[in-house]
mmCIF file of C-alpha atoms in Angstrom:
data_model
loop_
_atom_site.group_PDB
_atom_site.id
_atom_site.type_symbol
_atom_site.label_atom_id
_atom_site.label_comp_id
_atom_site.label_asym_id
_atom_site.label_seq_id
_atom_site.Cartn_x
_atom_site.Cartn_y
_atom_site.Cartn_z
ATOM 1 C CA MET A 1 147.145 134.000 92.928
ATOM 2 C CA SER A 2 145.907 133.939 89.239
ATOM 3 C CA ASN A 3 145.757 130.744 87.227
ATOM 4 C CA PHE A 4 147.855 132.898 84.547
ATOM 5 C CA ARG A 5 151.457 132.648 85.439
ATOM 6 C CA PHE A 6 153.009 135.626 85.568
ATOM 7 C CA LEU A 7 156.419 136.228 83.587
ATOM 8 C CA ALA A 8 159.205 138.465 84.991
ATOM 9 C CA ARG A 9 160.444 140.225 81.867
ATOM 10 C CA ILE A 10 158.825 143.729 82.327
ATOM 11 C CA ALA A 11 159.453 147.397 81.314
ATOM 12 C CA THR A 12 160.950 148.876 84.234
ATOM 13 C CA PRO A 13 161.551 152.965 84.388
ATOM 14 C CA PHE A 14 164.991 153.616 85.008
ATOM 15 C CA ALA A 15 164.706 155.203 88.340
ATOM 16 C CA VAL A 16 163.019 152.043 89.751
ATOM 17 C CA MET A 17 165.722 150.037 88.091
ATOM 18 C CA ALA A 18 168.308 151.730 89.813
ATOM 19 C CA ALA A 19 166.821 151.643 92.943
ATOM 20 C CA ALA A 20 166.091 148.118 92.840
ATOM 21 C CA LEU A 21 169.761 147.372 91.722
ATOM 22 C CA SER A 22 171.025 148.877 95.008
ATOM 23 C CA ALA A 23 169.636 145.901 96.895
ATOM 24 C CA PRO A 24 171.689 142.831 97.638
ATOM 25 C CA ALA A 25 172.032 140.869 94.623
ATOM 26 C CA SER A 26 169.908 137.846 96.129
ATOM 27 C CA ALA A 27 167.042 140.257 96.567
ATOM 28 C CA GLN A 28 167.167 142.350 93.356
ATOM 29 C CA THR A 29 164.747 140.480 91.294
ATOM 30 C CA ASN A 30 161.804 140.453 93.642
ATOM 31 C CA ASP A 31 162.555 143.815 94.420
ATOM 32 C CA LEU A 32 162.524 145.120 91.052
ATOM 33 C CA GLN A 33 158.978 143.176 90.642
ATOM 34 C CA ALA A 34 157.721 144.988 93.834
ATOM 35 C CA ARG A 35 159.044 148.427 93.108
ATOM 36 C CA PHE A 36 157.522 148.166 89.429
ATOM 37 C CA ASP A 37 154.098 146.825 90.906
ATOM 38 C CA ASP A 38 154.260 149.763 93.580
ATOM 39 C CA ALA A 39 155.142 152.520 90.829
ATOM 40 C CA PHE A 40 152.119 151.424 88.383
ATOM 41 C CA GLY A 41 149.461 150.974 90.979
ATOM 42 C CA THR A 42 149.096 147.087 90.358
ATOM 43 C CA GLU A 43 148.645 144.434 92.914
ATOM 44 C CA LEU A 44 151.896 143.124 94.871
ATOM 45 C CA ARG A 45 152.727 139.696 94.154
ATOM 46 C CA ALA A 46 154.356 136.916 96.068
ATOM 47 C CA PRO A 47 158.057 136.450 95.464
ATOM 48 C CA GLU A 48 158.741 134.123 92.884
ATOM 49 C CA THR A 49 161.955 132.216 91.655
ATOM 50 C CA PHE A 50 162.707 132.106 88.160
ATOM 51 C CA GLU A 51 162.239 128.365 88.098
ATOM 52 C CA ALA A 52 158.754 129.130 89.265
ATOM 53 C CA ILE A 53 158.170 131.649 86.903
ATOM 54 C CA TYR A 54 159.474 129.854 83.820
ATOM 55 C CA ALA A 55 157.531 126.789 84.114
ATOM 56 C CA ASN A 56 158.264 125.373 80.786
ATOM 57 C CA ASN A 57 160.226 126.378 77.384
ATOM 58 C CA PHE A 58 156.981 127.644 75.940
ATOM 59 C CA GLU A 59 156.401 130.076 78.510
ATOM 60 C CA ARG A 60 159.848 130.677 78.356
ATOM 61 C CA ARG A 61 159.823 131.686 74.879
ATOM 62 C CA ILE A 62 156.765 133.855 75.315
ATOM 63 C CA ALA A 63 158.392 135.688 77.999
ATOM 64 C CA GLU A 64 161.399 136.571 75.882
ATOM 65 C CA LEU A 65 159.239 137.805 72.952
ATOM 66 C CA ALA A 66 157.317 139.964 75.546
ATOM 67 C CA ASP A 67 160.278 141.382 76.991
ATOM 68 C CA GLY A 68 159.274 144.780 78.008
ATOM 69 C CA ASP A 69 162.893 146.911 78.199
ATOM 70 C CA LYS A 70 161.549 149.231 75.282
ATOM 71 C CA GLY A 71 157.813 149.231 76.668
ATOM 72 C CA ARG A 72 155.348 147.194 78.497
ATOM 73 C CA ILE A 73 153.893 144.112 76.708
ATOM 74 C CA GLY A 74 150.786 142.278 77.889
ATOM 75 C CA VAL A 75 149.979 138.757 76.804
ATOM 76 C CA ALA A 76 146.999 136.329 77.738
ATOM 77 C CA ALA A 77 146.091 133.378 75.952
ATOM 78 C CA LEU A 78 143.831 130.586 76.359
ATOM 79 C CA ASP A 79 143.684 127.084 74.605
ATOM 80 C CA LEU A 80 140.026 126.631 74.527
ATOM 81 C CA ALA A 81 140.403 122.714 74.192
ATOM 82 C CA THR A 82 142.601 122.046 77.158
ATOM 83 C CA GLY A 83 142.301 125.091 79.160
ATOM 84 C CA GLU A 84 146.093 125.759 79.181
ATOM 85 C CA GLN A 85 146.914 129.212 79.592
ATOM 86 C CA VAL A 86 149.971 131.470 79.639
ATOM 87 C CA ALA A 87 150.407 135.383 80.300
ATOM 88 C CA VAL A 88 152.832 138.158 80.394
ATOM 89 C CA LEU A 89 151.598 141.047 82.597
ATOM 90 C CA GLY A 90 147.903 139.486 82.262
ATOM 91 C CA ASP A 91 146.683 141.511 85.026
ATOM 92 C CA GLN A 92 148.183 144.938 84.248
ATOM 93 C CA LEU A 93 145.832 147.492 82.511
ATOM 94 C CA PHE A 94 146.748 148.429 78.798
ATOM 95 C CA PRO A 95 144.714 150.951 76.550
ATOM 96 C CA MET A 96 142.096 149.047 74.835
ATOM 97 C CA ALA A 97 141.969 151.383 72.007
ATOM 98 C CA SER A 98 139.870 150.093 69.157
ATOM 99 C CA THR A 99 139.626 146.154 70.753
ATOM 100 C CA SER A 100 136.807 147.830 73.079
ATOM 101 C CA LYS A 101 134.712 147.707 70.142
ATOM 102 C CA ILE A 102 134.102 143.859 70.312
ATOM 103 C CA ALA A 103 132.226 144.771 73.708
ATOM 104 C CA ILE A 104 130.219 147.747 72.289
ATOM 105 C CA ALA A 105 129.212 145.260 69.338
ATOM 106 C CA ALA A 106 128.415 142.530 71.843
ATOM 107 C CA THR A 107 125.989 144.946 73.983
ATOM 108 C CA TYR A 108 124.176 146.101 71.015
ATOM 109 C CA LEU A 109 123.505 142.623 69.824
ATOM 110 C CA GLU A 110 122.342 141.488 73.622
ATOM 111 C CA MET A 111 119.661 144.322 73.115
ATOM 112 C CA VAL A 112 118.756 142.816 69.618
ATOM 113 C CA GLU A 113 118.118 139.540 71.426
ATOM 114 C CA GLN A 114 115.853 141.539 73.929
ATOM 115 C CA GLY A 115 113.836 143.008 71.332
ATOM 116 C CA ARG A 116 115.006 146.453 71.998
ATOM 117 C CA TYR A 117 116.562 146.920 68.542
ATOM 118 C CA SER A 118 116.988 144.797 65.380
ATOM 119 C CA LEU A 119 119.882 144.403 63.117
ATOM 120 C CA THR A 120 118.047 146.461 60.689
ATOM 121 C CA SER A 121 117.376 149.487 62.965
ATOM 122 C CA GLU A 122 119.115 152.667 61.761
ATOM 123 C CA PHE A 123 121.388 155.092 63.429
ATOM 124 C CA PRO A 124 123.334 157.944 62.077
ATOM 125 C CA LEU A 125 127.087 157.804 62.081
ATOM 126 C CA LEU A 126 128.637 160.392 64.461
ATOM 127 C CA LEU A 127 131.306 162.611 62.935
ATOM 128 C CA PRO A 128 134.052 164.152 64.931
ATOM 129 C CA VAL A 129 133.920 167.932 64.862
ATOM 130 C CA ARG A 130 137.233 169.676 65.253
ATOM 131 C CA SER A 131 137.964 170.857 68.665
ATOM 132 C CA ALA A 132 140.992 171.500 70.608
ATOM 133 C CA LYS A 133 142.504 168.465 73.349
ATOM 134 C CA PHE A 134 141.025 168.625 76.688
ATOM 135 C CA SER A 135 138.395 171.685 75.553
ATOM 136 C CA SER A 136 135.566 169.779 76.540
ATOM 137 C CA PRO A 137 134.660 166.627 78.665
ATOM 138 C CA ALA A 138 133.407 165.055 75.449
ATOM 139 C CA ALA A 139 134.260 165.969 72.248
ATOM 140 C CA PRO A 140 131.975 167.470 69.852
ATOM 141 C CA VAL A 141 130.365 165.371 66.865
ATOM 142 C CA ARG A 142 127.530 165.717 64.330
ATOM 143 C CA GLU A 143 125.426 163.213 62.798
ATOM 144 C CA GLY A 144 126.148 161.950 59.473
ATOM 145 C CA ASN A 145 124.374 159.258 57.000
ATOM 146 C CA TYR A 146 122.004 156.783 58.799
ATOM 147 C CA MET A 147 123.063 153.018 58.337
ATOM 148 C CA PRO A 148 121.416 149.675 59.492
ATOM 149 C CA ALA A 149 123.122 148.488 62.618
ATOM 150 C CA ILE A 150 124.176 145.146 60.890
ATOM 151 C CA ASP A 151 126.394 147.563 58.634
ATOM 152 C CA LEU A 152 127.627 149.748 61.697
ATOM 153 C CA ILE A 153 128.617 146.383 63.196
ATOM 154 C CA GLU A 154 130.450 145.466 59.871
ATOM 155 C CA ILE A 155 132.714 148.312 59.586
ATOM 156 C CA MET A 156 133.317 149.072 63.033
ATOM 157 C CA ILE A 157 134.856 145.679 63.305
ATOM 158 C CA THR A 158 136.234 145.090 59.730
ATOM 159 C CA ARG A 159 137.585 148.498 59.089
ATOM 160 C CA SER A 160 137.589 150.017 62.839
ATOM 161 C CA SER A 161 135.180 152.875 61.720
ATOM 162 C CA ASN A 162 134.874 155.243 64.723
ATOM 163 C CA PRO A 163 132.045 157.271 63.560
ATOM 164 C CA ALA A 164 130.009 153.603 63.233
ATOM 165 C CA THR A 165 131.332 152.789 66.896
ATOM 166 C CA ASP A 166 130.117 155.970 68.309
ATOM 167 C CA ALA A 167 126.981 155.457 66.583
ATOM 168 C CA LEU A 168 126.292 152.138 68.370
ATOM 169 C CA LEU A 169 127.608 153.378 71.777
ATOM 170 C CA ALA A 170 124.961 156.094 71.697
ATOM 171 C CA ALA A 171 122.492 153.572 70.773
ATOM 172 C CA VAL A 172 123.113 151.514 73.622
ATOM 173 C CA GLY A 173 123.140 154.342 76.080
ATOM 174 C CA GLY A 174 126.878 155.101 76.530
ATOM 175 C CA PRO A 175 130.046 153.570 78.127
ATOM 176 C CA GLU A 176 128.505 152.780 81.428
ATOM 177 C CA LYS A 177 125.818 150.388 79.653
ATOM 178 C CA VAL A 178 128.984 148.598 77.940
ATOM 179 C CA ASN A 179 130.768 148.275 81.401
ATOM 180 C CA ALA A 180 127.527 147.018 83.130
ATOM 181 C CA TRP A 181 127.130 144.346 80.252
ATOM 182 C CA MET A 182 130.734 143.117 80.938
ATOM 183 C CA ARG A 183 130.417 142.808 84.578
ATOM 184 C CA ARG A 184 127.103 140.923 83.953
ATOM 185 C CA GLN A 185 129.597 138.456 82.132
ATOM 186 C CA GLY A 186 131.740 138.302 85.302
ATOM 187 C CA ILE A 187 134.508 140.517 83.631
ATOM 188 C CA ASN A 188 135.732 143.338 85.652
ATOM 189 C CA ASP A 189 139.200 144.594 84.888
ATOM 190 C CA PHE A 190 137.553 146.494 81.989
ATOM 191 C CA SER A 191 136.426 150.042 81.702
ATOM 192 C CA ILE A 192 135.166 152.159 78.752
ATOM 193 C CA ASP A 193 135.170 156.031 79.921
ATOM 194 C CA ARG A 194 134.820 157.969 76.592
ATOM 195 C CA ASP A 195 133.327 157.650 73.454
ATOM 196 C CA ILE A 196 135.773 157.013 70.659
ATOM 197 C CA ALA A 197 135.860 160.690 69.346
ATOM 198 C CA THR A 198 136.942 161.890 72.718
ATOM 199 C CA LEU A 199 139.215 159.153 73.122
ATOM 200 C CA VAL A 200 141.028 160.042 69.822
ATOM 201 C CA ARG A 201 140.792 163.734 70.503
ATOM 202 C CA ASP A 202 142.506 163.767 73.623
ATOM 203 C CA ASP A 203 144.898 160.823 72.892
ATOM 204 C CA GLY A 204 148.575 161.503 74.244
ATOM 205 C CA GLU A 205 147.920 162.813 77.317
ATOM 206 C CA TYR A 206 150.257 159.785 78.873
ATOM 207 C CA ASP A 207 152.573 157.409 77.590
ATOM 208 C CA PRO A 208 151.383 153.819 78.093
ATOM 209 C CA ALA A 209 154.683 152.478 77.756
ATOM 210 C CA ASN A 210 155.440 153.332 81.292
ATOM 211 C CA TRP A 211 152.276 154.775 82.792
ATOM 212 C CA ILE A 212 149.081 153.151 83.689
ATOM 213 C CA ASP A 213 145.870 155.042 82.684
ATOM 214 C CA PRO A 214 142.802 153.103 84.166
ATOM 215 C CA ARG A 215 140.555 155.088 81.951
ATOM 216 C CA ASP A 216 139.395 153.015 78.708
ATOM 217 C CA ALA A 217 141.574 150.227 79.699
ATOM 218 C CA ALA A 218 141.379 146.316 80.101
ATOM 219 C CA THR A 219 143.692 143.540 81.310
ATOM 220 C CA PRO A 220 144.677 141.025 78.791
ATOM 221 C CA ARG A 221 143.357 138.331 80.877
ATOM 222 C CA ALA A 222 139.945 140.190 80.988
ATOM 223 C CA MET A 223 139.651 140.295 76.898
ATOM 224 C CA VAL A 224 140.540 136.764 76.562
ATOM 225 C CA ARG A 225 137.667 136.047 79.041
ATOM 226 C CA LEU A 226 135.435 138.237 76.724
ATOM 227 C CA LEU A 227 137.022 136.232 73.458
ATOM 228 C CA SER A 228 136.567 132.809 74.948
ATOM 229 C CA GLY A 229 132.882 133.483 76.183
ATOM 230 C CA LEU A 230 131.834 134.778 73.040
ATOM 231 C CA TYR A 231 133.508 132.005 70.921
ATOM 232 C CA ARG A 232 131.776 129.234 73.393
ATOM 233 C CA GLY A 233 128.517 131.181 73.207
ATOM 234 C CA ASP A 234 128.319 131.948 76.978
ATOM 235 C CA PHE A 235 127.341 135.451 76.178
ATOM 236 C CA LEU A 236 125.074 135.778 73.368
ATOM 237 C CA SER A 237 122.783 133.863 71.185
ATOM 238 C CA ASP A 238 124.192 131.592 68.235
ATOM 239 C CA GLN A 239 122.684 134.317 65.828
ATOM 240 C CA SER A 240 124.612 137.104 67.553
ATOM 241 C CA ARG A 241 127.693 135.101 67.888
ATOM 242 C CA ARG A 242 127.949 134.349 64.337
ATOM 243 C CA VAL A 243 127.255 138.040 63.665
ATOM 244 C CA LEU A 244 130.179 139.339 65.811
ATOM 245 C CA LEU A 245 132.697 136.384 64.911
ATOM 246 C CA GLY A 246 131.776 136.664 61.334
ATOM 247 C CA ALA A 247 132.739 140.461 61.117
ATOM 248 C CA MET A 248 135.966 139.478 63.241
ATOM 249 C CA SER A 249 137.021 137.182 60.449
ATOM 250 C CA ARG A 250 136.608 139.755 57.801
ATOM 251 C CA THR A 251 139.063 142.221 59.549
ATOM 252 C CA VAL A 252 140.932 144.105 56.919
ATOM 253 C CA THR A 253 143.121 146.045 59.519
ATOM 254 C CA GLY A 254 146.480 144.766 61.192
ATOM 255 C CA LYS A 255 147.733 142.958 58.357
ATOM 256 C CA ARG A 256 151.298 142.928 60.144
ATOM 257 C CA ARG A 257 149.832 141.841 63.540
ATOM 258 C CA ILE A 258 148.306 138.594 64.503
ATOM 259 C CA VAL A 259 147.722 137.317 60.834
ATOM 260 C CA ALA A 260 151.134 138.210 59.671
ATOM 261 C CA HIS A 261 152.793 135.065 60.458
ATOM 262 C CA MET A 262 150.089 132.793 60.741
ATOM 263 C CA PRO A 263 150.113 129.449 58.609
ATOM 264 C CA ASP A 264 147.617 129.405 55.711
ATOM 265 C CA GLU A 265 145.673 126.932 57.254
ATOM 266 C CA ALA A 266 144.975 128.966 60.613
ATOM 267 C CA ARG A 267 141.646 130.822 60.688
ATOM 268 C CA VAL A 268 141.978 134.331 62.465
ATOM 269 C CA SER A 269 139.106 136.326 63.709
ATOM 270 C CA HIS A 270 140.550 139.303 65.434
ATOM 271 C CA LYS A 271 140.263 143.208 66.309
ATOM 272 C CA THR A 272 143.100 145.640 66.161
ATOM 273 C CA GLY A 273 143.564 148.739 68.253
ATOM 274 C CA SER A 274 145.999 151.618 67.945
ATOM 275 C CA LEU A 275 146.514 154.726 69.888
ATOM 276 C CA ASN A 276 149.594 157.059 70.836
ATOM 277 C CA ASN A 277 152.712 154.483 71.418
ATOM 278 C CA THR A 278 150.364 151.550 71.658
ATOM 279 C CA SER A 279 149.356 148.840 69.214
ATOM 280 C CA SER A 280 147.159 145.984 70.039
ATOM 281 C CA ASP A 281 145.254 142.919 68.374
ATOM 282 C CA ILE A 282 143.077 140.457 70.096
ATOM 283 C CA GLY A 283 141.386 137.576 68.447
ATOM 284 C CA ILE A 284 140.572 133.883 68.067
ATOM 285 C CA ILE A 285 142.905 131.662 66.230
ATOM 286 C CA GLU A 286 141.508 128.280 64.841
ATOM 287 C CA SER A 287 143.707 125.328 63.881
ATOM 288 C CA PRO A 288 142.645 122.795 61.085
ATOM 289 C CA ASP A 289 142.252 120.138 63.710
ATOM 290 C CA GLY A 290 139.257 122.425 65.314
ATOM 291 C CA ARG A 291 141.092 123.587 68.215
ATOM 292 C CA ALA A 292 141.129 127.478 69.042
ATOM 293 C CA ILE A 293 143.034 129.745 71.182
ATOM 294 C CA ALA A 294 141.933 133.203 72.542
ATOM 295 C CA VAL A 295 144.656 135.653 72.346
ATOM 296 C CA ALA A 296 145.138 139.235 73.690
ATOM 297 C CA ILE A 297 148.389 141.143 72.788
ATOM 298 C CA TYR A 298 149.007 144.441 74.029
ATOM 299 C CA VAL A 299 152.254 146.298 73.061
ATOM 300 C CA THR A 300 153.432 149.585 73.840
ATOM 301 C CA GLY A 301 156.807 151.593 73.234
ATOM 302 C CA GLN A 302 159.117 149.549 71.102
ATOM 303 C CA GLY A 303 160.134 152.762 69.283
ATOM 304 C CA THR A 304 157.941 152.475 66.204
ATOM 305 C CA ARG A 305 154.466 151.149 65.404
ATOM 306 C CA LEU A 306 156.112 148.730 62.986
ATOM 307 C CA ASN A 307 158.211 147.481 65.995
ATOM 308 C CA ARG A 308 155.218 147.065 68.104
ATOM 309 C CA GLU A 309 153.475 145.186 64.946
ATOM 310 C CA ARG A 310 156.320 143.007 64.850
ATOM 311 C CA ARG A 311 156.086 141.782 68.425
ATOM 312 C CA ILE A 312 152.468 141.174 68.137
ATOM 313 C CA ALA A 313 153.026 138.745 65.062
ATOM 314 C CA ALA A 314 155.991 137.110 66.525
ATOM 315 C CA ILE A 315 154.010 136.359 69.858
ATOM 316 C CA ALA A 316 150.951 135.330 68.181
ATOM 317 C CA ARG A 317 152.718 132.700 66.073
ATOM 318 C CA ALA A 318 154.911 131.782 69.349
ATOM 319 C CA LEU A 319 151.788 131.157 70.846
ATOM 320 C CA TYR A 320 149.938 129.308 68.082
ATOM 321 C CA ASP A 321 152.971 126.982 67.690
ATOM 322 C CA GLY A 322 153.474 126.479 71.476
ATOM 323 C CA PHE A 323 149.891 125.285 71.954
ATOM 324 C CA GLN A 324 149.837 123.194 68.852
ATOM 325 C CA ALA A 325 153.112 121.317 70.070
ATOM 326 C CA ARG A 326 151.704 121.009 73.654
ATOM 327 C CA ALA A 327 148.505 119.510 72.008
ATOM 328 C CA ASN A 328 150.643 116.830 70.026
ATOM 329 C CA GLN A 329 152.615 115.965 73.089
ATOM 330 C CA ASN A 330 149.570 115.237 74.907
ATOM 331 C CA ARG A 331 148.101 113.087 71.946
ATOM 332 C CA ASN A 332 151.298 111.202 71.774
ATOM 333 C CA TRP A 333 151.110 110.654 75.390
ATOM 334 C CA THR A 334 147.774 109.586 75.357
ATOM 335 C CA SER A 335 148.100 106.945 72.514
ATOM 336 C CA ALA A 336 151.432 105.474 73.798
ATOM 337 C CA PRO A 337 150.892 101.843 74.525
ATOM 338 C CA ARG A 338 150.852 100.745 78.282
ATOM 339 C CA THR A 339 153.481 98.590 79.733
ATOM 340 C CA GLY A 340 154.121 96.921 82.849
ATOM 341 C CA GLY A 341 153.393 93.913 84.686
#
């Protein structure tokens, strides 16, 4: 069983729900969960009572905000100071969209550390050429202006530039090299299968609100592992870490997502992602007392992009407030005077 607690409010196709509701009342909850997992190819989980699922008010609040009635919502968060974790569908695959760009940049930065490239090495932007959907295994691109790697990293993270991303993806040797870098870090539930030009051109083949496509996908839990390892300096040198996290702190996309409801004193370093019927945001939220939370939020469906972004913003603020409250409780408990004979 994962260390992440799985919370039971999930999006369920009508046919699956109807079948489950034909079961005896005492078995409906577990049958719904099992049928959902079977329909989407995810691992079956042992029966759990709601008491076991909702361990405390904090987790209950996150579950309510991540209610997937209008589309799957995946959340994972880790308090890097205490190790406390919370998740909703934390081990289900979601479309990474542009959140994968963090891993691409990290792969390139490791090659800089190895002396194979430098931050001043120049590569051409790879600009998409118009082509019909699914007309070729890889979408055609053409070379644009050459830019230093440090500038490519900056615009691929802060502005989510796809041509800059594909430039560095080609430089590192393609998606398989990024996947291999992630595996070396012990992160397996992650896969880049196409360059960004192809991913965008062929977007919309499946609806992520009710279909799990294993291509170009990761679990929220895997992305939190990536974030926490980068923040702690487990995966890259201090210089490389500063380059990547610095760019994430300057992100200008996603104003209505994680950063939307954060208090002024909180510092957010993040990367957004958007594709057909899915919006996401992952990052590190630092509080004034020096604590940090790694957060990955993937939202599908919900009717509109604005509604998806509102969900992300609400969940992010609830995570920040919840972890802060838990930390304050722990501090009050440890500072309380001891009594007794």
